[in-house]
mmCIF file of C-alpha atoms in Angstrom:
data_model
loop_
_atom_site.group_PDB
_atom_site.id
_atom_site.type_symbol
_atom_site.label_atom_id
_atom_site.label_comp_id
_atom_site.label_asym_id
_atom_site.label_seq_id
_atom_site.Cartn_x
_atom_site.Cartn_y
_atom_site.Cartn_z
ATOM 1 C CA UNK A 1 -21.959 -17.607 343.298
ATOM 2 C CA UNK A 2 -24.505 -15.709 341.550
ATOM 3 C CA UNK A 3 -23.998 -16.939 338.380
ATOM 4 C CA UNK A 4 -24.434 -20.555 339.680
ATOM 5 C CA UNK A 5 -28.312 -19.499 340.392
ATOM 6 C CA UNK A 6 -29.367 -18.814 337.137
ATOM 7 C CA UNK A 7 -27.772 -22.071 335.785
ATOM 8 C CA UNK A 8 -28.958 -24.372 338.556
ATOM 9 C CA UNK A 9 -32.030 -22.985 337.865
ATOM 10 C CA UNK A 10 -32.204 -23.262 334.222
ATOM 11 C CA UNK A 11 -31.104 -26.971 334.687
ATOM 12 C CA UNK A 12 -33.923 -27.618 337.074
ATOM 13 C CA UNK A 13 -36.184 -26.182 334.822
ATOM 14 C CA UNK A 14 -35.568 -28.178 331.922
ATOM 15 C CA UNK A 15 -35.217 -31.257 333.771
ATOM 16 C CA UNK A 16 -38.842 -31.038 334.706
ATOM 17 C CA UNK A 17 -40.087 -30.519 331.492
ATOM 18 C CA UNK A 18 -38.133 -33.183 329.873
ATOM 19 C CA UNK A 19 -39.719 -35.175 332.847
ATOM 20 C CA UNK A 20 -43.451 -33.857 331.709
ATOM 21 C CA UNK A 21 -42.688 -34.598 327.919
ATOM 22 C CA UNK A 22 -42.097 -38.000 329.381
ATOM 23 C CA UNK A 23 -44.374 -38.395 331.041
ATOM 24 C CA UNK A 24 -47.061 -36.700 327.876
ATOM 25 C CA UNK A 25 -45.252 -39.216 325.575
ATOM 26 C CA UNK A 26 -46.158 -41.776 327.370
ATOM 27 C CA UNK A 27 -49.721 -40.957 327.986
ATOM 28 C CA UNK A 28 -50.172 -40.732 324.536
ATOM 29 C CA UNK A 29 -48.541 -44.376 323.800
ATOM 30 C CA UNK A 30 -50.804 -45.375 326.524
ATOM 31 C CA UNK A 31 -53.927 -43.950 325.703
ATOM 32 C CA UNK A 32 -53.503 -45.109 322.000
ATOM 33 C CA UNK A 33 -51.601 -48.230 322.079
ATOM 34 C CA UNK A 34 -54.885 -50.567 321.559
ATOM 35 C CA UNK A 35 -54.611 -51.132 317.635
ATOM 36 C CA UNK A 36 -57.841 -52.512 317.456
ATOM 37 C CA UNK A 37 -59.945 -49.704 319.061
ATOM 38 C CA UNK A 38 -60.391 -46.152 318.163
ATOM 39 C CA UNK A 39 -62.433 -45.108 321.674
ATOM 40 C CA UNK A 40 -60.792 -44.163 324.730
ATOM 41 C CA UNK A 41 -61.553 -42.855 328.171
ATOM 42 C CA UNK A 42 -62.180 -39.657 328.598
ATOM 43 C CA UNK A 43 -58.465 -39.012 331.007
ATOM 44 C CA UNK A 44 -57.062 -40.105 327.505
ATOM 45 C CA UNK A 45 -58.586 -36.503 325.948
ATOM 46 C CA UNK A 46 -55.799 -34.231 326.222
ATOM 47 C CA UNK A 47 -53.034 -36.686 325.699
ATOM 48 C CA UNK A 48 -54.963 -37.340 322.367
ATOM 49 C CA UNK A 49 -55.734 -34.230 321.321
ATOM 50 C CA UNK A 50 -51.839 -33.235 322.037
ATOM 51 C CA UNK A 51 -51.071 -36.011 319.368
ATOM 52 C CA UNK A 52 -53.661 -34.774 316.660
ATOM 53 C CA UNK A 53 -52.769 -30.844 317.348
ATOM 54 C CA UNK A 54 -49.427 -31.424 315.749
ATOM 55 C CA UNK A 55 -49.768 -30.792 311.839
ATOM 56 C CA UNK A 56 -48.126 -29.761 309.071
ATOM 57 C CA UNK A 57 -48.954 -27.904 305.951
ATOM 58 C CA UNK A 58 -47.354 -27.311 302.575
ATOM 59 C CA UNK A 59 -48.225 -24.043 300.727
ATOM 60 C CA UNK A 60 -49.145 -24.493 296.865
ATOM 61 C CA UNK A 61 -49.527 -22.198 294.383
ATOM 62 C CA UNK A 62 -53.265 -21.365 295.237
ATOM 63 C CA UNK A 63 -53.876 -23.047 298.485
ATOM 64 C CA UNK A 64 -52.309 -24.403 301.702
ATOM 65 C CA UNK A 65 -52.588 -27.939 301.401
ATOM 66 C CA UNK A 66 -52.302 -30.977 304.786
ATOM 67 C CA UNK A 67 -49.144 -32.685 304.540
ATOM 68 C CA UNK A 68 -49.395 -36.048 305.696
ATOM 69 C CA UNK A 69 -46.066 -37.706 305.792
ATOM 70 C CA UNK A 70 -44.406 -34.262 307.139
ATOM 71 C CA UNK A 71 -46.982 -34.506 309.405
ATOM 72 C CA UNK A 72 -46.374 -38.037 310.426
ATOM 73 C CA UNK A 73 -42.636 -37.851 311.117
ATOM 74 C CA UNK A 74 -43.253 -34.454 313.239
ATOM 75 C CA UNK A 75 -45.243 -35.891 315.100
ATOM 76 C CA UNK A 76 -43.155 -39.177 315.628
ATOM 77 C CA UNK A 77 -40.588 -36.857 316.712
ATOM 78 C CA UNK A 78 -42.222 -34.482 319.275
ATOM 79 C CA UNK A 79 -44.171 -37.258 320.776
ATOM 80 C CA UNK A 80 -43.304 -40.376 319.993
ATOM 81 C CA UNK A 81 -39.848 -41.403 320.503
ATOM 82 C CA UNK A 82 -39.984 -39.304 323.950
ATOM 83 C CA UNK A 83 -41.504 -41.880 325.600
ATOM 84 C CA UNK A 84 -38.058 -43.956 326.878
ATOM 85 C CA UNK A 85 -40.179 -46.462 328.675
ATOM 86 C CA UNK A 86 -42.351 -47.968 325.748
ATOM 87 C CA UNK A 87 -41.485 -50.468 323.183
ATOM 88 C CA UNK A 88 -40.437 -49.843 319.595
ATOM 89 C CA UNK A 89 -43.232 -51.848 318.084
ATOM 90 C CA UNK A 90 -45.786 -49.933 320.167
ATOM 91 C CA UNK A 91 -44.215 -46.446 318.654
ATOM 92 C CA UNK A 92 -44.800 -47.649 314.865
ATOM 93 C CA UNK A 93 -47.964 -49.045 315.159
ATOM 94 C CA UNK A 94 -49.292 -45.951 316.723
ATOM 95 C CA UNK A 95 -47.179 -44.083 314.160
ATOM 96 C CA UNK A 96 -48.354 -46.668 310.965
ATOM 97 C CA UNK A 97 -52.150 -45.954 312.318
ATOM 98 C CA UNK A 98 -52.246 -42.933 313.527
ATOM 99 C CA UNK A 99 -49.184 -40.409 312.359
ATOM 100 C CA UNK A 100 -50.519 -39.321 309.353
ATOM 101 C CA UNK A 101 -54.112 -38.843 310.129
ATOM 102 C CA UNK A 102 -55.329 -35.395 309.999
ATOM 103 C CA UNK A 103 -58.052 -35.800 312.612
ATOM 104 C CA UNK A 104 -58.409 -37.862 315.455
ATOM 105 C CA UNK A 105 -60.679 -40.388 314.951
ATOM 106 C CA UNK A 106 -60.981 -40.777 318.719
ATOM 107 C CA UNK A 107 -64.721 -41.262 320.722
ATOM 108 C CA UNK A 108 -64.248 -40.771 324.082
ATOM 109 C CA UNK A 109 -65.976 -42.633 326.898
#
């Protein structure tokens, strides 16, 4: 029986986080899903910022230069195709707009 603890445990654990990435996924399809707006409320903030935080660089010869497209499909899939509730079309046009930005471009109201 003692070895059952750790694993129930474990399982519980990762079944809430999975829930929480859902749930940030989600916020973050919400919170950006208006094409036709960059502002947002300010309970949008951290989802945002969660999005934007995720970048990737490529080292050169001399410098360490932003990656865009890298940066675009990481992002796409950490975030993005977590969200099991939202629709495919809403996932690429945040991704088309958005994915390989390297700041937000967010105002927050």
């Amino acid at each position: 029986m003692r070895t059952i603890k750790p694993l129930l445990a474990a399982a519980l654990l990762l079944a809430a986080l999975s829930s929480h990435a859902n749930e940030a996924a989600c916020g973050v399809l919400l919170c950006m899903s208006d094409a036709s707006s960059t502002s947002a409320p300010h309970q949008c903030k951290p989802y945002v910022e969660a999005y934007f935080d995720i970048r990737v660089y490529k080292k050169g010869t001399f410098k360490t230069k932003f990656d865009p497209v890298r940066t675009a499909k990481k992002r796409y899939e950490m975030i993005l195709e977590h969200c099991q509730d939202a629709r495919q079309s809403d996932r690429d046009r945040i991704h088309a707009k958005f994915g390989m930005l390297q700041w937000s471009p967010f105002v927050f109201n």
